[in-house]
Every structure is written in structure tokens, then in C-alpha cells.
Amino acid sequence: MHDRKYLRECPEIARQSLATRGEEFARKIDRFLEIDVERRRQQTELDELRSERNSASKEIGELMKAGRRDEAEERKGYTRTINSRIEQLEAQHGMLSDEEEDILLSLPNFPDPSIPVGPEGNQVEIKAHGDPRKFEFAARDHMELCQRLELANFEAGARISGSGFPVMHGNGAVLQRALISLMADVHVMRHGYTELRVPFMVHPRCPLGTGQLPKFGSEMYHVYVDKKLSEDEPESGPHYYLIPTAEVPVVNYYREQILEQPSLPIKFMAYSPCWRVEAGSYGKDAKGLTRLHQFEKVELVRICAPEDGLAQLEEITADAEHILEILGLAYRRIVLPSGDMAFGSAKTYDLEVWCPGEQAWREVSSASLTTDYQARRASIRYRSEPGGKPQFPHLLNASGLALPRLMIALLETYQTVDGNVVLPEVLHKYMPHTSILTPPEAGAPPMI
RNA sequence: GGAGAGUUGGCCGAGUGGUUGAAGGCGGCUGCCUGCUAAGCAGUUAUACGGUGAUAUAGCCGUAUCGAGGGUUCGAAUCCCUCACUCUCCGCCA
């Protein structure tokens, strides 16, 4: 959400900035400005009328006390006429305020001037790390490896829930758990994050704060208690959203709070499952573990001083990259163009890991600086000095990292000629029972 | 699922129709006093929006805000209704 004053005072800059994200926003800003002028005019008039009513009421009180009933009655009549005017104005003012609010909530963040302008495809590679492994044999893709080593069961997942809900099986499940532990440990012990364990279903206010709502409600799973399912007005009862990322609950940890002289940056890490509807994406990267309705992720969030945002983005991105580095995976960092960023982001780096079996770079992390955009929406403020003015901090988030695609890269990179997988050393202490994934022995539960 | 209690300022906590934006306390800030420390005294200390002002985000004026929404009234934190949330006890359950 943007500062009204800024839009009012620098509409041209705002228009130009948002034009890089889509052509519809200039029109919205124009409408905002139009409404804003009229809304303020009405508010001034309302304030004056109310002021008059307040003082008249006070007078009535004094007249009553003094026993001057007739004069009091006369004043009451006067206030009643003011009230009808107030009522009228309030209705108009309310409608305008609502529309203004809707517009504000539907404007994305201003892109940082440093990023490339344009639609998806205009991203720029910032750096590359590690060499994609060369194979002296035909590298298998992760589907084949999962099948052979019995690591993931897609059919069973479909039976249980539907497509996009795989069951991790045997060593696949263990490996996933090991990766979670490894990443969490590194972020907590080495990078200094405080770990949170958060609710996975959240109050609607949360995704509004982070920017998924109101525009992207259809991309999240919405949960009602059973008795509300059949009713026409689900909004009347308690309802929740399944989190599409731990960023949602973590950012809302301080929603509507004023932090008193916090020591910034605040760094939070949270592991969680994530649910995404992914409507309309069938067929697009949809095979295997690439794109799922439910997946797991370790998420990083930072809260920092406004002047520090860009530097913090570099750090949080480096924290995510560090995981790829200790796992020995080749990756590149790209900066997303204005037209391809999440709604609340001002600048986003994607980390793409090399998946040799598919001969493709796959996004495993997205690190974003949301500046004060989420802080405003979620009303998170802080005072840098006692009695100082509350100000909006900058918020950042980064996946560190998403499990399924990390798993793809890991399996495909460390496969051997005979179709096994030799795990990198850093994982050994998290999987003491085996450092080489091989097909299960006879007697293991069948994967069908 | 059943029964009850509650939701007030950074925190605790008064307050059942009229100078209550809100007593009192804690904490914070400013000053005074005290030859250390401690204590004491006085003052001050919410947020948002609008206007005015300056144009460095000071000051002044107004409005709104006592969980949310609606109602009664000239006037509501205070009365009425609806909803949300929190807590306690019982039941059920990992």
C-alpha cells in the first residue's frame, strides 16, 4: 500500500513507476486523485459540522444543568438539522473512502529504479555460481530417479488428495527432512535467524497485509468449518486461508504493532508447508516435483530500517545462496523485470538451480524487498527513539529454500551412472543411515 | 459440543449518558533538588485523518478512535442489537 500523500504530491512519478508493471495502473492513480480531492473536501465539511454539533451538545448539557429547558430544546432542534446533513455527507464520504481504499489496495509496489523494465523474459543474470555438472552418460531426470529409488509416489498422492500432492516415500521423505534440518540449522546457527513455528492456516487479515489479497484470493485455498460449507455467505463465519508461503504468518507476527526501539534488522526463519491453487498452470512445468499444490519450504524474513533495504536484500539473498553452495549445486541469480515481480515487491532476485536431468534452470528461491509496502498494509511500525514518530520499516523475504525443486536438483546432480544418488557430505550427519540412495531392498513396502 | 467471563492508551487498571482522549499506577521523556548511589519534587508522554503553516517531517485548529458493525439520543467507553476474538470450567481428542 502506498502513502496517500506521496501519490497526491508526486502523481507523475507514481504513474511512470507503476506503468512499468502494467498499463492499468495509471488510470487507477488518476481515479484515486479525483476521489481524493473530493473526499478531503467532504471530510473538511464533515469535521466542521461535527465540531458544531459537539459544541452545541455541550451547550445543551450546560443549559439542562442550569434548568433552562426551553433554550435547550431549541438547541436540540438545531442539532437535529445538522445531523441530517451529517448523515447525508457521511454516506457519500463512506462510499468515496471505500473506493479510495480499494484502489490503494490494488496498486502494486513501486519497482526499484535499479531493476530492468519490461515483461517476463526481461530478467537479467546477476551472477552464476558453480559449473553445471557434465555427464559422461545420459543423465536421468528426477522422475526416473524417484521411480527407480522409490523416493516419491505420485500415484498414491493423487489417490489420497489429487494431482500435485505427491507422497514422499522412504529415503525421499528422509532426505526431505534432512534438508529441512540442514537449512534451518544453517540459518539459525550461522546466519543468526530466530526460528518461528507458525500457524499454517491464517486469518484473512494476514494475506491482506502481505499483498495476496484482495487480488489473488483465487490462488489460495480457503478453509471453512464444516457447517459453513453449505451456506451462501461463508464470510459470516470464521474462515481461514492455507498459507501459500510462511512469509504470510511471519510478516504478520507484528501486525498492527509499534515496535519500541527494536534492534534492527530483525531476522526470522520459519519452516512450513505451503499450499497453492496454481489454477490455469496445468501442463506448464507440471510434471513431477516441479509444480505442486502442496510443498514445503524454509522461509526467511527480515525487518529493517528504510535506508537499509537494498543492502539487506543482498544479505538475505546471500543467505539463501549459501545453502546451494554448501550443497554444491550450480545456480545463477537473476533480477526480475518490473512486469514479473510479486505484487508487493520493489526488487526481486530469483535463484535458479541447475537441474541436469531436465537441462533446465529451476527457481528455488525468490528474494524480495517489499520496502514499506507490506509494513503499511499490515500496519507494522517502529520507533527508532523513545517518543519518536512511528515509522514503517522495510520488510524482506526470501525462500531459503523450496524443497521439491531443491530435491530435483540434488537428485539429478548427484546421480551415478547406475542410477543411484551419492549425497553430498554436508548431508551425511543428517542422514547417518546412508549416504548413497539405492533402490530399496526386498521386503520394503511396495510403492504402487 | 455445553456453561460462564471478558475485549479501554506502550503496559497494568478505573470508569454505566454531558469539559473522559479517557482517573490512578508502571514504564518513557524533560527540568529541579540532592556533594556518589538510591530516593524525592514538578511537568510531560496515544494514533490516524483533515485544515492551517512552514516547505526539514515545528506549532496551532478540528475530527475520529475505549474489539468490529449497527441502533437509541441534542450528546455514548458508558444503554440496546448483531458479529468477531480472547480466557476459564466441563466434554471430546493427537
Coordinates of C-alpha atoms (C1' of nucleotides) in Angstrom, one line a residue:
Chain A
M1 CA 0.0 0.0 0.0
H2 CA 1.2 3.4 -0.8
D3 CA 1.3 6.7 1.2
R4 CA -1.7 8.8 0.1
K5 CA 0.4 11.9 0.5
Y6 CA 3.0 10.7 -1.9
L7 CA 0.5 9.8 -4.6
R8 CA -1.1 13.2 -4.1
E9 CA 2.2 15.1 -4.3
C10 CA 4.1 13.1 -6.9
P11 CA 1.4 11.6 -9.1
E12 CA 3.6 11.8 -12.2
I13 CA 6.4 9.8 -10.7
A14 CA 4.0 7.3 -9.4
R15 CA 2.3 6.9 -12.7
Q16 CA 5.5 6.4 -14.5
S17 CA 6.8 4.0 -11.9
L18 CA 3.7 1.8 -12.0
A19 CA 3.4 2.0 -15.7
T20 CA 6.4 -0.4 -15.8
R21 CA 4.3 -3.0 -14.1
G22 CA 1.1 -2.7 -16.2
E23 CA -0.8 -0.2 -18.1
E24 CA -3.9 -0.3 -16.0
F25 CA -2.4 1.5 -13.0
A26 CA -2.1 5.0 -14.4
R27 CA -5.9 5.0 -14.7
K28 CA -6.2 3.9 -11.2
I29 CA -4.0 6.6 -9.9
D30 CA -6.0 9.2 -11.9
R31 CA -9.2 7.9 -10.3
F32 CA -7.5 8.0 -6.9
L33 CA -6.5 11.6 -7.3
E34 CA -10.0 12.5 -8.4
I35 CA -11.6 10.8 -5.4
D36 CA -9.0 12.1 -3.0
V37 CA -9.8 15.8 -3.7
E38 CA -13.5 15.3 -3.3
R39 CA -13.1 13.0 -0.2
R40 CA -11.0 15.6 1.5
R41 CA -13.4 18.4 0.7
Q42 CA -16.2 16.3 2.2
Q43 CA -14.2 15.4 5.2
T44 CA -13.4 19.1 6.0
E45 CA -17.1 19.9 5.8
L46 CA -18.0 16.9 7.9
D47 CA -15.4 17.9 10.5
E48 CA -16.9 21.3 10.7
L49 CA -20.4 20.1 11.1
R50 CA -19.4 17.6 13.7
S51 CA -17.5 20.3 15.6
E52 CA -20.6 22.4 15.6
R53 CA -22.7 19.6 16.8
N54 CA -20.2 18.9 19.6
S55 CA -20.2 22.4 20.9
A56 CA -24.0 22.6 20.7
S57 CA -24.3 19.4 22.6
K58 CA -22.0 20.7 25.2
E59 CA -24.2 23.8 25.5
I60 CA -27.3 21.7 25.8
G61 CA -25.7 19.9 28.7
E62 CA -25.0 23.2 30.5
L63 CA -28.4 24.6 29.8
M64 CA -30.0 21.4 31.2
K65 CA -27.9 21.7 34.3
A66 CA -28.9 25.3 34.7
G67 CA -32.5 24.3 34.3
R68 CA -33.1 26.3 31.2
R69 CA -35.2 23.7 29.4
D70 CA -36.7 25.8 26.7
E71 CA -33.4 27.0 25.4
A72 CA -32.0 23.5 25.5
E73 CA -34.9 22.3 23.4
E74 CA -34.4 25.0 20.9
R75 CA -30.7 23.9 20.6
K76 CA -31.7 20.3 20.2
G77 CA -33.8 21.2 17.2
Y78 CA -30.9 23.0 15.6
T79 CA -28.6 20.0 16.2
R80 CA -31.1 17.7 14.6
T81 CA -31.0 19.7 11.3
I82 CA -27.2 19.5 11.4
N83 CA -27.4 15.8 12.0
S84 CA -29.4 15.1 8.8
R85 CA -26.8 16.9 6.8
I86 CA -24.1 14.9 8.6
E87 CA -25.8 11.7 7.8
Q88 CA -26.0 12.5 4.2
L89 CA -22.4 13.5 3.9
E90 CA -21.2 10.5 5.9
A91 CA -22.9 8.2 3.4
Q92 CA -21.1 9.9 0.4
H93 CA -17.9 10.2 2.3
G94 CA -18.0 6.5 3.2
M95 CA -18.5 5.4 -0.4
L96 CA -15.6 7.5 -1.6
S97 CA -13.4 6.3 1.2
D98 CA -14.2 2.7 0.4
E99 CA -13.4 3.2 -3.3
E100 CA -10.2 5.0 -2.4
E101 CA -9.2 2.2 -0.1
D102 CA -9.9 -0.4 -2.8
I103 CA -7.7 1.5 -5.3
L104 CA -4.9 1.8 -2.8
L105 CA -5.0 -1.9 -2.0
S106 CA -5.0 -2.8 -5.7
L107 CA -1.8 -0.8 -6.6
P108 CA 1.4 -2.8 -6.6
N109 CA 4.6 -1.6 -5.1
F110 CA 6.9 0.8 -6.9
P111 CA 9.7 -1.0 -8.6
D112 CA 13.2 -0.1 -7.5
P113 CA 14.9 2.1 -10.1
S114 CA 17.8 -0.4 -10.4
I115 CA 15.7 -3.2 -11.9
P116 CA 15.1 -3.9 -15.6
V117 CA 11.8 -2.6 -17.1
G118 CA 9.6 -4.9 -19.0
P119 CA 7.5 -8.1 -19.0
E120 CA 8.5 -11.6 -18.0
G121 CA 11.6 -12.6 -20.1
N122 CA 13.4 -9.3 -19.5
Q123 CA 15.3 -10.7 -16.5
V124 CA 19.0 -10.1 -16.2
E125 CA 21.5 -12.6 -14.9
I126 CA 23.5 -11.0 -12.0
K127 CA 25.8 -13.8 -11.2
A128 CA 26.4 -17.5 -11.7
H129 CA 28.0 -19.9 -9.2
G130 CA 29.4 -23.4 -9.8
D131 CA 29.6 -25.2 -13.0
P132 CA 26.7 -27.3 -14.2
R133 CA 27.9 -30.9 -13.9
K134 CA 29.0 -32.6 -17.1
F135 CA 27.9 -36.2 -17.6
E136 CA 29.7 -39.0 -19.4
F137 CA 26.3 -40.8 -19.6
A138 CA 22.8 -39.8 -20.3
A139 CA 21.6 -38.0 -17.1
R140 CA 18.2 -39.2 -15.8
D141 CA 15.6 -36.7 -14.8
H142 CA 14.2 -36.7 -11.2
M143 CA 11.0 -38.5 -12.2
E144 CA 13.0 -41.5 -13.3
L145 CA 15.2 -41.4 -10.2
C146 CA 12.2 -41.1 -7.9
Q147 CA 10.7 -44.1 -9.6
R148 CA 13.8 -46.2 -9.5
L149 CA 14.8 -45.3 -6.0
E150 CA 11.2 -45.2 -4.7
L151 CA 11.6 -41.7 -3.3
A152 CA 8.2 -40.2 -4.3
N153 CA 4.9 -41.7 -5.1
F154 CA 2.8 -39.5 -7.3
E155 CA 0.0 -42.1 -7.9
A156 CA -0.6 -42.6 -4.2
G157 CA -0.7 -38.8 -3.7
A158 CA -3.3 -38.5 -6.5
R159 CA -5.3 -41.2 -4.8
I160 CA -5.1 -39.5 -1.4
S161 CA -5.7 -35.9 -2.5
G162 CA -5.2 -35.3 -6.2
S163 CA -2.5 -34.4 -8.6
G164 CA 0.1 -32.1 -7.2
F165 CA 0.1 -33.8 -3.8
P166 CA 2.9 -36.3 -4.0
V167 CA 3.8 -38.7 -1.2
M168 CA 7.4 -38.6 -0.3
H169 CA 8.4 -42.2 0.3
G170 CA 11.2 -43.9 2.3
N171 CA 14.5 -42.2 1.7
G172 CA 12.8 -39.5 -0.3
A173 CA 10.9 -38.5 2.9
V174 CA 14.1 -38.8 5.0
L175 CA 16.1 -36.7 2.6
Q176 CA 13.5 -34.0 2.6
R177 CA 13.5 -34.0 6.4
A178 CA 17.3 -33.9 6.4
L179 CA 17.3 -30.9 4.0
I180 CA 14.9 -29.0 6.2
S181 CA 17.1 -29.6 9.3
L182 CA 20.2 -28.6 7.4
M183 CA 18.8 -25.4 6.2
A184 CA 17.2 -24.5 9.5
D185 CA 20.4 -25.2 11.3
V186 CA 22.5 -23.1 9.0
H187 CA 20.1 -20.1 9.1
V188 CA 19.7 -20.2 12.9
M189 CA 23.2 -21.0 14.0
R190 CA 25.3 -19.5 11.3
H191 CA 23.1 -16.7 9.8
G192 CA 21.6 -15.6 13.1
Y193 CA 17.9 -16.0 12.4
T194 CA 15.3 -16.6 15.1
E195 CA 13.2 -19.6 14.3
L196 CA 9.4 -19.4 14.4
R197 CA 7.0 -22.2 14.2
V198 CA 3.8 -20.6 12.8
P199 CA 0.2 -21.5 12.2
F200 CA -0.4 -22.8 8.7
M201 CA -4.0 -21.5 8.5
V202 CA -4.3 -17.8 8.8
H203 CA -6.9 -15.2 9.4
P204 CA -7.9 -13.3 6.1
R205 CA -6.3 -10.2 7.5
C206 CA -2.9 -11.8 7.1
P207 CA -2.8 -12.2 3.3
L208 CA -4.2 -8.8 3.0
G209 CA -1.2 -7.5 4.9
T210 CA 1.3 -9.3 2.7
G211 CA -0.5 -8.4 -0.5
Q212 CA -2.0 -11.7 -1.7
L213 CA -5.5 -10.2 -1.0
P214 CA -7.6 -8.7 -2.3
K215 CA -6.3 -9.5 -5.8
F216 CA -5.0 -13.1 -5.6
G217 CA -7.6 -14.8 -3.4
S218 CA -8.2 -17.4 -6.0
E219 CA -4.6 -18.6 -5.7
M220 CA -5.0 -19.7 -2.1
Y221 CA -7.0 -22.5 -0.5
H222 CA -9.8 -21.1 1.6
V223 CA -10.9 -23.1 4.6
Y224 CA -14.3 -23.0 6.4
V225 CA -15.6 -25.0 9.3
D226 CA -17.8 -27.7 8.0
K227 CA -21.2 -26.3 8.9
K228 CA -20.4 -23.2 6.8
L229 CA -19.6 -25.1 3.7
S230 CA -23.2 -25.2 2.5
E231 CA -24.1 -21.7 3.3
D232 CA -24.2 -18.9 0.8
E233 CA -22.4 -16.4 2.9
P234 CA -19.3 -18.0 4.2
E235 CA -17.9 -14.6 5.1
S236 CA -20.2 -14.6 8.2
G237 CA -18.3 -17.4 9.9
P238 CA -14.7 -17.9 10.8
H239 CA -12.7 -18.8 7.8
Y240 CA -9.0 -19.2 7.1
Y241 CA -6.5 -19.3 4.2
L242 CA -4.0 -22.1 3.9
I243 CA -0.7 -20.2 3.7
P244 CA 0.9 -20.1 0.2
T245 CA 4.2 -19.3 2.0
A246 CA 5.4 -18.9 5.6
E247 CA 6.0 -15.3 4.7
V248 CA 2.3 -14.7 5.4
P249 CA 2.2 -15.7 9.0
V250 CA 5.8 -14.5 9.7
V251 CA 5.3 -11.0 8.3
N252 CA 2.0 -10.7 10.3
Y253 CA 3.8 -11.6 13.5
Y254 CA 4.0 -7.9 14.3
R255 CA 0.8 -6.8 12.5
E256 CA -0.7 -3.6 14.0
Q257 CA 2.2 -3.3 16.4
I258 CA 4.6 -0.5 17.2
L259 CA 8.0 -1.8 18.0
E260 CA 9.9 0.3 20.5
Q261 CA 13.5 0.8 19.6
P262 CA 13.9 -2.7 18.1
S263 CA 17.4 -3.8 17.3
L264 CA 17.3 -4.0 13.5
P265 CA 17.4 -5.9 11.4
I266 CA 15.1 -8.5 12.9
K267 CA 15.7 -11.9 11.2
F268 CA 13.1 -14.7 11.3
M269 CA 13.2 -18.1 9.8
A270 CA 10.3 -20.5 9.6
Y271 CA 9.8 -23.8 8.0
S272 CA 6.3 -24.6 6.7
P273 CA 4.3 -26.5 4.2
C274 CA 2.8 -24.2 1.5
W275 CA -0.4 -24.5 -0.5
R276 CA -1.1 -23.0 -3.8
V277 CA -4.0 -23.5 -6.2
E278 CA -1.9 -22.9 -9.3
A279 CA -5.0 -22.5 -11.3
G280 CA -4.5 -22.5 -15.0
S281 CA -1.0 -23.8 -14.9
Y282 CA -1.7 -27.3 -15.9
G283 CA 0.8 -28.6 -18.4
K284 CA 3.2 -25.8 -17.6
D285 CA 6.2 -27.3 -15.8
A286 CA 3.7 -29.6 -14.2
K287 CA 5.5 -32.9 -14.2
G288 CA 7.0 -34.5 -11.1
L289 CA 8.0 -32.3 -8.3
T290 CA 8.3 -29.1 -10.2
R291 CA 4.9 -27.5 -9.6
L292 CA 2.7 -28.7 -6.7
H293 CA -0.4 -27.8 -4.8
Q294 CA 1.4 -28.6 -1.6
F295 CA 5.1 -28.3 -1.0
E296 CA 7.5 -27.4 1.8
K297 CA 9.8 -24.5 2.2
V298 CA 12.1 -22.8 4.7
E299 CA 11.4 -19.1 4.6
L300 CA 13.5 -16.1 5.7
V301 CA 12.1 -12.7 6.7
R302 CA 13.9 -9.6 7.7
I303 CA 12.6 -6.3 9.1
C304 CA 15.0 -3.4 8.7
A305 CA 15.4 0.4 8.7
P306 CA 14.2 2.0 5.5
E307 CA 17.6 3.2 4.4
D308 CA 18.9 -0.3 4.8
G309 CA 16.5 -2.2 2.5
L310 CA 18.7 -2.7 -0.6
A311 CA 21.7 -3.8 1.5
Q312 CA 19.5 -6.2 3.4
L313 CA 18.3 -7.7 0.1
E314 CA 21.8 -8.6 -0.8
E315 CA 22.3 -10.3 2.6
I316 CA 19.1 -12.2 2.6
T317 CA 19.8 -13.4 -0.9
A318 CA 23.3 -14.5 0.1
D319 CA 21.9 -16.5 3.0
A320 CA 19.7 -18.4 0.6
E321 CA 22.6 -18.8 -1.9
H322 CA 24.8 -20.2 0.9
I323 CA 22.6 -23.3 1.1
L324 CA 23.0 -24.0 -2.6
E325 CA 26.8 -23.5 -2.2
I326 CA 27.2 -25.9 0.7
L327 CA 25.1 -28.5 -1.2
G328 CA 27.5 -28.0 -4.1
L329 CA 24.8 -27.1 -6.6
A330 CA 25.2 -24.8 -9.6
Y331 CA 23.0 -21.8 -9.6
R332 CA 22.5 -18.4 -11.0
R333 CA 20.9 -15.3 -9.6
I334 CA 18.7 -13.2 -11.8
V335 CA 17.0 -9.9 -11.1
L336 CA 13.3 -9.9 -12.2
P337 CA 12.0 -7.2 -14.5
S338 CA 9.3 -4.9 -13.4
G339 CA 6.5 -6.8 -15.0
D340 CA 7.3 -10.1 -13.5
M341 CA 7.5 -9.3 -9.8
A342 CA 5.2 -10.2 -7.0
F343 CA 2.7 -7.5 -6.2
G344 CA 4.4 -6.2 -3.1
S345 CA 8.0 -6.3 -4.3
A346 CA 10.2 -3.4 -5.3
K347 CA 13.1 -5.6 -6.2
T348 CA 13.3 -9.4 -6.5
Y349 CA 16.1 -11.8 -7.1
D350 CA 15.3 -15.3 -8.2
L351 CA 17.8 -18.0 -7.5
E352 CA 17.7 -20.7 -10.2
V353 CA 19.4 -24.0 -9.7
W354 CA 20.7 -26.2 -12.5
C355 CA 18.8 -29.4 -13.0
P356 CA 20.9 -31.6 -15.3
G357 CA 18.3 -34.2 -15.9
E358 CA 16.0 -31.7 -17.4
Q359 CA 18.7 -29.5 -18.8
A360 CA 16.9 -26.5 -17.1
W361 CA 17.4 -23.8 -14.5
R362 CA 14.6 -24.1 -11.9
E363 CA 13.6 -21.4 -9.5
V364 CA 14.3 -22.5 -5.9
S365 CA 14.2 -19.2 -4.2
S366 CA 12.8 -15.7 -4.6
A367 CA 14.2 -12.9 -2.5
S368 CA 12.2 -9.7 -2.4
L369 CA 12.5 -6.3 -0.9
T370 CA 9.0 -5.0 -0.2
T371 CA 10.1 -1.6 1.1
D372 CA 7.4 -0.2 3.3
Y373 CA 4.6 -1.7 1.2
Q374 CA 3.8 -4.6 3.4
A375 CA 4.6 -2.7 6.5
R376 CA 1.9 -0.2 5.6
R377 CA -0.7 -2.8 4.7
A378 CA 0.0 -4.8 7.8
S379 CA 0.5 -1.6 9.9
I380 CA 3.9 -2.7 11.3
R381 CA 5.7 0.3 12.7
Y382 CA 8.6 1.1 14.9
R383 CA 10.1 3.9 16.9
S384 CA 13.8 4.4 16.5
E385 CA 14.0 6.6 19.6
P386 CA 11.8 7.0 22.7
G387 CA 8.9 9.3 21.9
G388 CA 9.8 9.4 18.3
K389 CA 7.4 9.3 15.4
P390 CA 6.4 5.7 14.5
Q391 CA 7.7 4.9 11.1
F392 CA 7.3 2.0 8.7
P393 CA 10.2 -0.4 8.5
H394 CA 11.2 -2.2 5.3
L395 CA 10.4 -5.9 5.0
L396 CA 12.2 -8.6 3.1
N397 CA 11.5 -12.2 2.4
A398 CA 13.4 -15.0 0.7
S399 CA 12.9 -18.7 0.3
G400 CA 15.8 -20.4 1.8
L401 CA 14.9 -22.8 0.1
A402 CA 11.9 -24.5 -1.5
L403 CA 12.2 -28.3 -1.0
P404 CA 10.8 -30.0 -4.1
R405 CA 12.9 -28.2 -6.6
L406 CA 15.9 -28.4 -4.4
M407 CA 15.3 -32.1 -4.3
I408 CA 15.2 -32.3 -8.1
A409 CA 18.5 -30.5 -8.5
L410 CA 20.1 -32.6 -5.8
L411 CA 19.0 -36.0 -7.2
E412 CA 19.8 -35.1 -10.8
T413 CA 23.2 -33.5 -10.0
Y414 CA 24.4 -36.3 -7.7
Q415 CA 23.2 -39.3 -9.7
T416 CA 25.6 -42.0 -10.7
V417 CA 25.9 -43.9 -13.9
D418 CA 24.0 -46.9 -12.5
G419 CA 21.1 -44.7 -11.3
N420 CA 21.9 -44.2 -7.6
V421 CA 22.4 -40.9 -5.9
V422 CA 25.5 -40.1 -3.8
L423 CA 24.6 -37.5 -1.2
P424 CA 27.0 -34.5 -0.6
E425 CA 28.9 -34.7 2.6
V426 CA 27.1 -31.8 4.3
L427 CA 24.0 -34.1 4.5
H428 CA 25.7 -37.1 6.0
K429 CA 25.2 -36.2 9.6
Y430 CA 21.5 -35.6 8.8
M431 CA 21.2 -39.0 7.2
P432 CA 23.5 -41.2 9.2
H433 CA 22.0 -44.4 7.9
T434 CA 23.0 -44.0 4.3
S435 CA 25.0 -41.6 2.1
I436 CA 24.0 -43.4 -1.1
L437 CA 20.4 -43.7 -2.2
T438 CA 19.8 -47.0 -3.9
P439 CA 16.7 -49.0 -4.7
P440 CA 15.0 -50.4 -1.6
E441 CA 15.8 -53.9 -0.6
A442 CA 13.3 -56.7 -1.0
G443 CA 10.7 -56.6 1.8
A444 CA 10.3 -52.8 1.8
P445 CA 6.7 -51.6 1.5
P446 CA 5.7 -51.6 -2.2
M447 CA 5.4 -48.3 -3.9
I448 CA 2.3 -48.6 -6.1
Chain B
rG1 C1' -20.3 -29.8 21.7
rG2 C1' -22.1 -27.4 26.8
rA3 C1' -21.7 -23.3 30.6
rG4 C1' -19.6 -18.8 32.0
rA5 C1' -16.2 -14.3 32.0
rG6 C1' -14.0 -10.7 29.2
rU7 C1' -12.1 -7.2 24.9
rU8 C1' -10.3 0.6 27.5
rG9 C1' -3.8 4.4 25.9
rG10 C1' 3.4 1.3 25.4
rC11 C1' 1.8 -2.0 29.8
rC12 C1' -1.4 -2.7 34.3
rG13 C1' -6.1 -0.9 35.5
rA14 C1' -10.6 2.8 36.9
rG15 C1' -14.8 4.3 34.6
rU16 C1' -23.0 2.8 33.5
rG17 C1' -25.2 9.0 29.3
rG18 C1' -22.6 15.6 29.3
rU19 C1' -15.2 19.8 29.8
rU20 C1' -13.5 11.4 29.7
rG21 C1' -8.7 11.3 24.9
rA22 C1' -10.3 9.0 29.0
rA23 C1' -8.7 8.7 36.9
rG24 C1' -4.7 6.0 39.2
rG25 C1' -0.3 3.2 38.7
rC26 C1' 4.0 1.3 35.9
rG27 C1' 7.3 2.5 32.1
rG28 C1' 9.4 6.6 28.9
rC29 C1' 11.0 11.8 28.3
rU30 C1' 12.3 16.9 30.4
rG31 C1' 13.6 20.0 34.4
rC32 C1' 14.6 20.8 39.7
rC33 C1' 16.8 19.1 44.1
rU34 C1' 20.4 16.0 46.4
rG35 C1' 28.4 16.5 47.1
rC36 C1' 28.2 9.2 44.9
rU37 C1' 24.1 5.6 44.5
rA38 C1' 19.1 5.4 45.9
rA39 C1' 15.1 8.3 46.9
rG40 C1' 12.2 12.9 46.3
rC41 C1' 9.5 17.1 43.6
rA42 C1' 7.3 19.3 39.2
rG43 C1' 6.0 19.0 34.2
rU44 C1' 5.3 15.9 30.1
rU45 C1' 4.2 11.3 27.4
rA46 C1' -1.6 7.8 22.0
rU47 C1' -2.7 7.0 16.9
rA48 C1' -4.9 8.3 12.3
rC49 C1' -7.0 11.8 9.1
rG50 C1' -8.2 16.8 7.5
rG51 C1' -7.2 22.1 7.7
rU52 C1' -3.6 25.9 8.5
rG53 C1' 1.5 26.7 8.5
rA54 C1' 6.4 26.0 7.1
rU55 C1' 8.1 23.9 3.0
rA56 C1' 13.1 19.8 7.2
rU57 C1' 8.7 15.5 8.7
rA58 C1' 7.9 22.5 14.5
rG59 C1' 3.5 24.8 16.1
rC60 C1' -1.8 25.7 16.0
rC61 C1' -7.1 24.3 15.0
rG62 C1' -10.6 20.4 14.0
rU63 C1' -12.5 15.4 13.5
rA64 C1' -12.3 10.3 14.5
rU65 C1' -10.7 6.2 17.5
rC66 C1' -12.3 2.7 24.6
rG67 C1' -12.7 -5.3 19.8
rA68 C1' -15.9 -4.5 14.8
rG69 C1' -20.6 -3.0 12.7
rG70 C1' -25.5 -1.1 13.5
rG71 C1' -29.3 1.3 16.8
rU72 C1' -31.3 4.8 20.7
rU73 C1' -30.0 10.2 22.0
rC74 C1' -29.1 17.0 21.1
rG75 C1' -24.9 14.0 23.2
rA76 C1' -22.3 7.0 24.3
rA77 C1' -16.3 4.0 26.5
rU78 C1' -21.0 4.2 29.3
rC79 C1' -27.9 1.9 27.2
rC80 C1' -29.8 -1.8 23.1
rC81 C1' -28.8 -5.4 18.9
rU82 C1' -25.5 -8.3 15.7
rC83 C1' -20.8 -10.3 14.8
rA84 C1' -15.6 -11.4 15.7
rC85 C1' -11.9 -12.6 19.0
rU86 C1' -9.7 -14.0 23.9
rC87 C1' -9.9 -16.5 28.5
rU88 C1' -11.9 -20.2 32.3
rC89 C1' -14.6 -24.7 33.5
rC90 C1' -16.9 -29.4 31.6
rG91 C1' -17.0 -32.9 27.5
rC92 C1' -14.2 -34.9 23.3
rC93 C1' -9.5 -35.6 21.1
rA94 C1' -3.4 -36.1 18.9

